[in-house]
Amino acid sequence: MPDNLVHSADAASSAHDEHPPYLRHHFNSAEQQADASNFAMWLFLLTEVMFFGGLFTAYLIYRNWYFPAFVAGSHQLNVVWGATNTLVLILSSFTMAMGVWCAETRRRKGLVLCLSLTFILGLAFLGIKSVEYREKIEKHHVPGFHYSMQSFLDPQSDPEVYAEYHDKPLTPDMAVHTELYFSLYFLMTGMHALHMIIGIGILGFMILRARAGAYTAGHVTFVENFGLYWHFVDIIWIYLFALLYLISRHA
Amino acid sequence: MSSDTIVRLPDQATARIPKDNYLTRENGILSWLLTSDHKRIAILYLASITFFFFIGGALAGLIRLELLTPQSDLMATDTYNKVFTMHGVIMIFFFLVPSVPATLGNFLIPMMIGAKDLALPRINLLSWYLYMAGGLLALYTMAVGGVDTGWTFTTPLSTHYVNTNVLTTGLAVFVAGFSSIFTGLNFVVTIHKMRAPGMTWFRLPLFVWAHYAASILMVLATPVVAISIVLIALERTIGIGVFDPTKGGDPLLFQHLFWFYSHPAVYIMILPGMGVISEVISTFSRKRVFGYTAVAFSSVAIAVFGFFVWAHHMFIMGISNYAVLVFSLLTMLVAVPSAIKIFNWTFTLYKGSITFETPMLYTFGFMGLFTIGGLTGVFLGTSGTDIHLTETYFIVAHFHFVMVGGMLMAFLAGIHFWWPKITGRMYPEKISQLAAVVTFIGFNFTFFPQFILGTLGMPRRYASYPPEFQILNVFSTAGATILGVGYLLPVLYLVWSLKYGAVAGNNPWQATGLEWQTQSPPLTENFVEMPIMDHEAYDYEWLEKQEREKEKEVTSAG
């Protein structure tokens, strides 16, 4: 066993002689460097899971407690817009994955194209989200001083939603809790949107660098790690879509 | 184990401080502020942590002064609330959580595993800046009026009833939390990916195992406190209702989220300290740590169990009886790995060649005080006794035994133990032994009376108390004065030793870790060539052979 280890140490030091320019001084090989930063990214995503986990816990507890309010609240969401956004994000994940492939196979133009498409799709997602938010503002469904329970006390005052679900009116006690639903809705989608905005910012930066030829000369870690982040944000959305939009369709 | 019981420490008369080391490689303030060298970042942390420790200590002094008399006479009761809150916030988030990992862990983990640096050196520097940003924000909060919720930000007090600076304090903790997340993440990646050839998992020093377990906790638990602080801030500013009973929210949810971090956080604080103790005990008994594997896995077990006991902070907060039963049982389980550690350290001492240098004195302090702290934890984990003892000084004494008697002792043990490695110079032995003893005596005077006060029923968090409790409180305050001297002494003589201390040489303790097999202070890149680990951890026979060969070389060259 020690012989093997000595041998691997030799191998590592001979790899050191090649010295790609992006290799940082404290790593022995480019492989070790890429491994380490990939692993770090996965751990970072784990912290993100725990971060969102707090919100999901709150959502699940309150949904259990105030089931009718959460169902009625959920019926206010526009499934068509939500589904469109889900498609937009899945598509953007595809273009991102293609971007990583382009970087790995050293296709500069392809990489710039894929990153730009991802960028545009990300913006499209935020655009659609803002249309949805606007609808909530117009109906006074944003928690706070202007919050109105009208749609839940008297569902027929909201003809579009009523036509689809035929909700029975909630008692005032229960209708109060719809505000909690919308708090969680805005918190969770808002936190997700914040991650999207950060991601789009980084994408912009990457597009500029990729046009100058970065990432397509063998050092693709940054693109790969960003890809992981982007897919993660996508997955969070898929959970949000299921928990906020779909789960109460037939309740 | 060596059969030779006579300990031969190397002659330091010929030792010289090497001209090229991480301290002299670059000069100027920017070379420190923009460094990515883990050793320099550790020094930055050490300085800033010491600063915050003395601020938190001053606040503790104020608390003890106020409690000297039964009436609230030194300060207004509101001020007292702010003082103990800031004491808690600063000591926990800006001293205990980063204390050993960010200083000793940062300095030593790469060296112990034979790496040149942590895997993410710039993220490491970023964590220091985040820590400083959080710390300065906390100081700013204190300057503009402080906060009086207690360090736990208890809802609905923090969201609805107080007009103090909850938001800025929350932001300070949030920012410092990310510093802790990045430190933990960096350690996990480093320990996984940067080990030298031959450094298998079971050849890692136990210090590294303990940090690995603590890092897992930092990575998994800290984000949860981050989101709960975000929720507090939103509840306070725009009233989102998740913690507001009038809107159907539940303040208890905050308790669950908060303690889901803050209970594992106590293991984030204590585990690295336990790592220090393992190294010190082995070195000064000249014996491999008894039951290496058990001690290594007990760290991991503490980390795992630590995630499932948070509700024992909530026994009287209205959780169900079944929840109390389950969490009580799980809490008892944590005592098992902790006891494994204490027993194994004791067995390490058995038939060892023990000497009583300062780090060892602090370590003995740790073992005694941590055991008392841990056992009283079992009282508190039992729901019956907990209902009587919670919210009294018994709790205060319990966590100060674990955190101050345990963790701070371990921190001081570690600082003294690795001081020769960090600075290249020895601390003065006699006066530091005195400091260790003074600390131990002062500590017991301060906190032991509080166990009695607690059992008698003196509640915590009040500026005044019934006169019959005064004698024990006077004891406690007097003890705090002695303790203060005990903490001030090391600062004085350690600073003194930077210039006047005896030159240490590479391995003054004859310890086996890789960090001792290189020059002190180390080179910026730690090792001249990549070390290859061809022996087990704590292999004193290997070290002896190594030394003999070196001697042979010297004599044959001469």
mmCIF file of N, CA, C and O in Angstrom, chain B residues 272-317:
data_model
loop_
_atom_site.group_PDB
_atom_site.id
_atom_site.type_symbol
_atom_site.label_atom_id
_atom_site.label_comp_id
_atom_site.label_asym_id
_atom_site.label_seq_id
_atom_site.Cartn_x
_atom_site.Cartn_y
_atom_site.Cartn_z
ATOM 1 N N PRO B 272 -14.945 21.422 17.884
ATOM 2 C CA PRO B 272 -13.546 21.778 17.613
ATOM 3 C C PRO B 272 -12.708 21.815 18.883
ATOM 4 O O PRO B 272 -11.533 21.425 18.874
ATOM 5 N N GLY B 273 -13.321 22.232 19.991
ATOM 6 C CA GLY B 273 -12.606 22.215 21.260
ATOM 7 C C GLY B 273 -12.206 20.801 21.643
ATOM 8 O O GLY B 273 -11.091 20.544 22.108
ATOM 9 N N MET B 274 -13.121 19.854 21.419
ATOM 10 C CA MET B 274 -12.802 18.453 21.714
ATOM 11 C C MET B 274 -11.649 17.970 20.847
ATOM 12 O O MET B 274 -10.817 17.168 21.290
ATOM 13 N N GLY B 275 -11.584 18.477 19.615
ATOM 14 C CA GLY B 275 -10.458 18.132 18.745
ATOM 15 C C GLY B 275 -9.152 18.582 19.355
ATOM 16 O O GLY B 275 -8.156 17.839 19.366
ATOM 17 N N VAL B 276 -9.130 19.795 19.896
ATOM 18 C CA VAL B 276 -7.918 20.308 20.542
ATOM 19 C C VAL B 276 -7.514 19.388 21.682
ATOM 20 O O VAL B 276 -6.350 19.002 21.822
ATOM 21 N N ILE B 277 -8.514 19.003 22.495
ATOM 22 C CA ILE B 277 -8.217 18.190 23.674
ATOM 23 C C ILE B 277 -7.565 16.863 23.265
ATOM 24 O O ILE B 277 -6.592 16.418 23.876
ATOM 25 N N SER B 278 -8.093 16.239 22.193
ATOM 26 C CA SER B 278 -7.503 14.970 21.748
ATOM 27 C C SER B 278 -6.018 15.140 21.433
ATOM 28 O O SER B 278 -5.195 14.304 21.814
ATOM 29 N N GLU B 279 -5.674 16.214 20.725
ATOM 30 C CA GLU B 279 -4.269 16.415 20.357
ATOM 31 C C GLU B 279 -3.409 16.626 21.593
ATOM 32 O O GLU B 279 -2.334 16.047 21.725
ATOM 33 N N VAL B 280 -3.903 17.493 22.500
ATOM 34 C CA VAL B 280 -3.089 17.854 23.663
ATOM 35 C C VAL B 280 -2.888 16.641 24.574
ATOM 36 O O VAL B 280 -1.767 16.344 25.008
ATOM 37 N N ILE B 281 -3.974 15.912 24.830
ATOM 38 C CA ILE B 281 -3.878 14.744 25.721
ATOM 39 C C ILE B 281 -2.872 13.740 25.173
ATOM 40 O O ILE B 281 -2.011 13.247 25.893
ATOM 41 N N SER B 282 -2.966 13.460 23.883
ATOM 42 C CA SER B 282 -2.055 12.477 23.302
ATOM 43 C C SER B 282 -0.616 12.967 23.422
ATOM 44 O O SER B 282 0.273 12.212 23.828
ATOM 45 N N THR B 283 -0.380 14.237 23.089
ATOM 46 C CA THR B 283 0.997 14.733 23.066
ATOM 47 C C THR B 283 1.628 14.699 24.458
ATOM 48 O O THR B 283 2.773 14.274 24.608
ATOM 49 N N PHE B 284 0.874 15.129 25.469
ATOM 50 C CA PHE B 284 1.483 15.216 26.792
ATOM 51 C C PHE B 284 1.346 13.927 27.597
ATOM 52 O O PHE B 284 1.751 13.865 28.747
ATOM 53 N N SER B 285 0.734 12.895 27.006
ATOM 54 C CA SER B 285 0.818 11.572 27.619
ATOM 55 C C SER B 285 1.746 10.687 26.805
ATOM 56 O O SER B 285 1.995 9.547 27.181
ATOM 57 N N ARG B 286 2.226 11.221 25.677
ATOM 58 C CA ARG B 286 3.087 10.465 24.750
ATOM 59 C C ARG B 286 2.492 9.111 24.445
ATOM 60 O O ARG B 286 3.136 8.061 24.555
ATOM 61 N N LYS B 287 1.211 9.123 24.106
ATOM 62 C CA LYS B 287 0.512 7.866 23.814
ATOM 63 C C LYS B 287 -0.502 8.141 22.717
ATOM 64 O O LYS B 287 -1.072 9.223 22.666
ATOM 65 N N ARG B 288 -0.705 7.133 21.890
ATOM 66 C CA ARG B 288 -1.773 7.236 20.910
ATOM 67 C C ARG B 288 -3.101 7.400 21.654
ATOM 68 O O ARG B 288 -3.298 6.794 22.708
ATOM 69 N N VAL B 289 -4.012 8.235 21.123
ATOM 70 C CA VAL B 289 -5.306 8.400 21.770
ATOM 71 C C VAL B 289 -5.980 7.037 21.855
ATOM 72 O O VAL B 289 -6.064 6.305 20.866
ATOM 73 N N PHE B 290 -6.430 6.685 23.056
ATOM 74 C CA PHE B 290 -7.074 5.383 23.260
ATOM 75 C C PHE B 290 -8.353 5.321 22.431
ATOM 76 O O PHE B 290 -9.156 6.247 22.454
ATOM 77 N N GLY B 291 -8.535 4.254 21.694
ATOM 78 C CA GLY B 291 -9.766 4.088 20.915
ATOM 79 C C GLY B 291 -9.928 5.181 19.873
ATOM 80 O O GLY B 291 -10.958 5.835 19.814
ATOM 81 N N TYR B 292 -8.898 5.334 19.037
ATOM 82 C CA TYR B 292 -8.925 6.386 18.005
ATOM 83 C C TYR B 292 -10.237 6.368 17.226
ATOM 84 O O TYR B 292 -10.908 7.384 17.076
ATOM 85 N N THR B 293 -10.611 5.191 16.724
ATOM 86 C CA THR B 293 -11.799 5.098 15.877
ATOM 87 C C THR B 293 -13.052 5.527 16.627
ATOM 88 O O THR B 293 -13.898 6.239 16.094
ATOM 89 N N ALA B 294 -13.140 5.097 17.893
ATOM 90 C CA ALA B 294 -14.321 5.452 18.678
ATOM 91 C C ALA B 294 -14.393 6.958 18.870
ATOM 92 O O ALA B 294 -15.469 7.564 18.759
ATOM 93 N N VAL B 295 -13.249 7.581 19.137
ATOM 94 C CA VAL B 295 -13.260 9.035 19.345
ATOM 95 C C VAL B 295 -13.633 9.738 18.037
ATOM 96 O O VAL B 295 -14.424 10.682 18.018
ATOM 97 N N ALA B 296 -13.080 9.237 16.925
ATOM 98 C CA ALA B 296 -13.398 9.843 15.629
ATOM 99 C C ALA B 296 -14.891 9.746 15.346
ATOM 100 O O ALA B 296 -15.551 10.732 15.024
ATOM 101 N N PHE B 297 -15.447 8.536 15.527
ATOM 102 C CA PHE B 297 -16.863 8.365 15.205
ATOM 103 C C PHE B 297 -17.766 9.055 16.221
ATOM 104 O O PHE B 297 -18.884 9.436 15.892
ATOM 105 N N SER B 298 -17.273 9.211 17.469
ATOM 106 C CA SER B 298 -18.118 9.894 18.443
ATOM 107 C C SER B 298 -18.331 11.346 18.016
ATOM 108 O O SER B 298 -19.398 11.905 18.260
ATOM 109 N N SER B 299 -17.339 11.954 17.350
ATOM 110 C CA SER B 299 -17.543 13.316 16.830
ATOM 111 C C SER B 299 -18.682 13.327 15.822
ATOM 112 O O SER B 299 -19.567 14.184 15.859
ATOM 113 N N VAL B 300 -18.634 12.347 14.907
ATOM 114 C CA VAL B 300 -19.673 12.283 13.892
ATOM 115 C C VAL B 300 -21.029 11.999 14.543
ATOM 116 O O VAL B 300 -22.050 12.598 14.188
ATOM 117 N N ALA B 301 -21.019 11.102 15.556
ATOM 118 C CA ALA B 301 -22.278 10.768 16.224
ATOM 119 C C ALA B 301 -22.863 11.984 16.917
ATOM 120 O O ALA B 301 -24.079 12.223 16.862
ATOM 121 N N ILE B 302 -22.005 12.777 17.562
ATOM 122 C CA ILE B 302 -22.501 13.991 18.214
ATOM 123 C C ILE B 302 -23.148 14.897 17.174
ATOM 124 O O ILE B 302 -24.226 15.451 17.392
ATOM 125 N N ALA B 303 -22.488 15.006 16.006
ATOM 126 C CA ALA B 303 -23.040 15.871 14.955
ATOM 127 C C ALA B 303 -24.398 15.350 14.489
ATOM 128 O O ALA B 303 -25.344 16.119 14.312
ATOM 129 N N VAL B 304 -24.509 14.035 14.321
ATOM 130 C CA VAL B 304 -25.765 13.479 13.809
ATOM 131 C C VAL B 304 -26.873 13.604 14.858
ATOM 132 O O VAL B 304 -27.936 14.160 14.595
ATOM 133 N N PHE B 305 -26.598 13.116 16.083
ATOM 134 C CA PHE B 305 -27.616 13.208 17.146
ATOM 135 C C PHE B 305 -27.979 14.659 17.406
ATOM 136 O O PHE B 305 -29.124 14.971 17.734
ATOM 137 N N GLY B 306 -26.976 15.534 17.274
ATOM 138 C CA GLY B 306 -27.190 16.946 17.579
ATOM 139 C C GLY B 306 -28.325 17.562 16.796
ATOM 140 O O GLY B 306 -28.915 18.556 17.213
ATOM 141 N N PHE B 307 -28.635 16.963 15.638
ATOM 142 C CA PHE B 307 -29.715 17.502 14.816
ATOM 143 C C PHE B 307 -31.107 17.133 15.324
ATOM 144 O O PHE B 307 -32.092 17.692 14.891
ATOM 145 N N PHE B 308 -31.173 16.155 16.232
ATOM 146 C CA PHE B 308 -32.488 15.633 16.599
ATOM 147 C C PHE B 308 -32.863 15.888 18.049
ATOM 148 O O PHE B 308 -33.617 15.144 18.634
ATOM 149 N N VAL B 309 -32.310 16.929 18.631
ATOM 150 C CA VAL B 309 -32.592 17.177 20.046
ATOM 151 C C VAL B 309 -33.071 18.599 20.296
ATOM 152 O O VAL B 309 -33.242 18.997 21.427
ATOM 153 N N TRP B 310 -33.311 19.377 19.201
ATOM 154 C CA TRP B 310 -33.499 20.811 19.392
ATOM 155 C C TRP B 310 -34.664 21.158 20.309
ATOM 156 O O TRP B 310 -34.607 22.142 21.031
ATOM 157 N N ALA B 311 -35.710 20.318 20.315
ATOM 158 C CA ALA B 311 -36.896 20.718 21.070
ATOM 159 C C ALA B 311 -36.706 20.619 22.577
ATOM 160 O O ALA B 311 -37.588 21.014 23.326
ATOM 161 N N HIS B 312 -35.525 20.131 23.051
ATOM 162 C CA HIS B 312 -35.344 20.136 24.513
ATOM 163 C C HIS B 312 -35.166 21.560 25.043
ATOM 164 O O HIS B 312 -35.140 21.762 26.244
ATOM 165 N N HIS B 313 -35.046 22.534 24.127
ATOM 166 C CA HIS B 313 -35.056 23.935 24.561
ATOM 167 C C HIS B 313 -36.476 24.443 24.747
ATOM 168 O O HIS B 313 -36.679 25.581 25.131
ATOM 169 N N MET B 314 -37.455 23.590 24.420
ATOM 170 C CA MET B 314 -38.836 24.072 24.337
ATOM 171 C C MET B 314 -39.780 23.278 25.231
ATOM 172 O O MET B 314 -40.987 23.332 25.034
ATOM 173 N N PHE B 315 -39.224 22.554 26.218
ATOM 174 C CA PHE B 315 -40.077 21.692 27.039
ATOM 175 C C PHE B 315 -41.231 22.447 27.697
ATOM 176 O O PHE B 315 -42.304 21.892 27.889
ATOM 177 N N ILE B 316 -40.993 23.715 28.093
ATOM 178 C CA ILE B 316 -42.085 24.423 28.767
ATOM 179 C C ILE B 316 -42.793 25.393 27.832
ATOM 180 O O ILE B 316 -43.507 26.275 28.251
ATOM 181 N N MET B 317 -42.582 25.251 26.527
ATOM 182 C CA MET B 317 -43.169 26.210 25.603
ATOM 183 C C MET B 317 -44.455 25.704 24.972
ATOM 184 O O MET B 317 -44.955 26.294 24.023
#
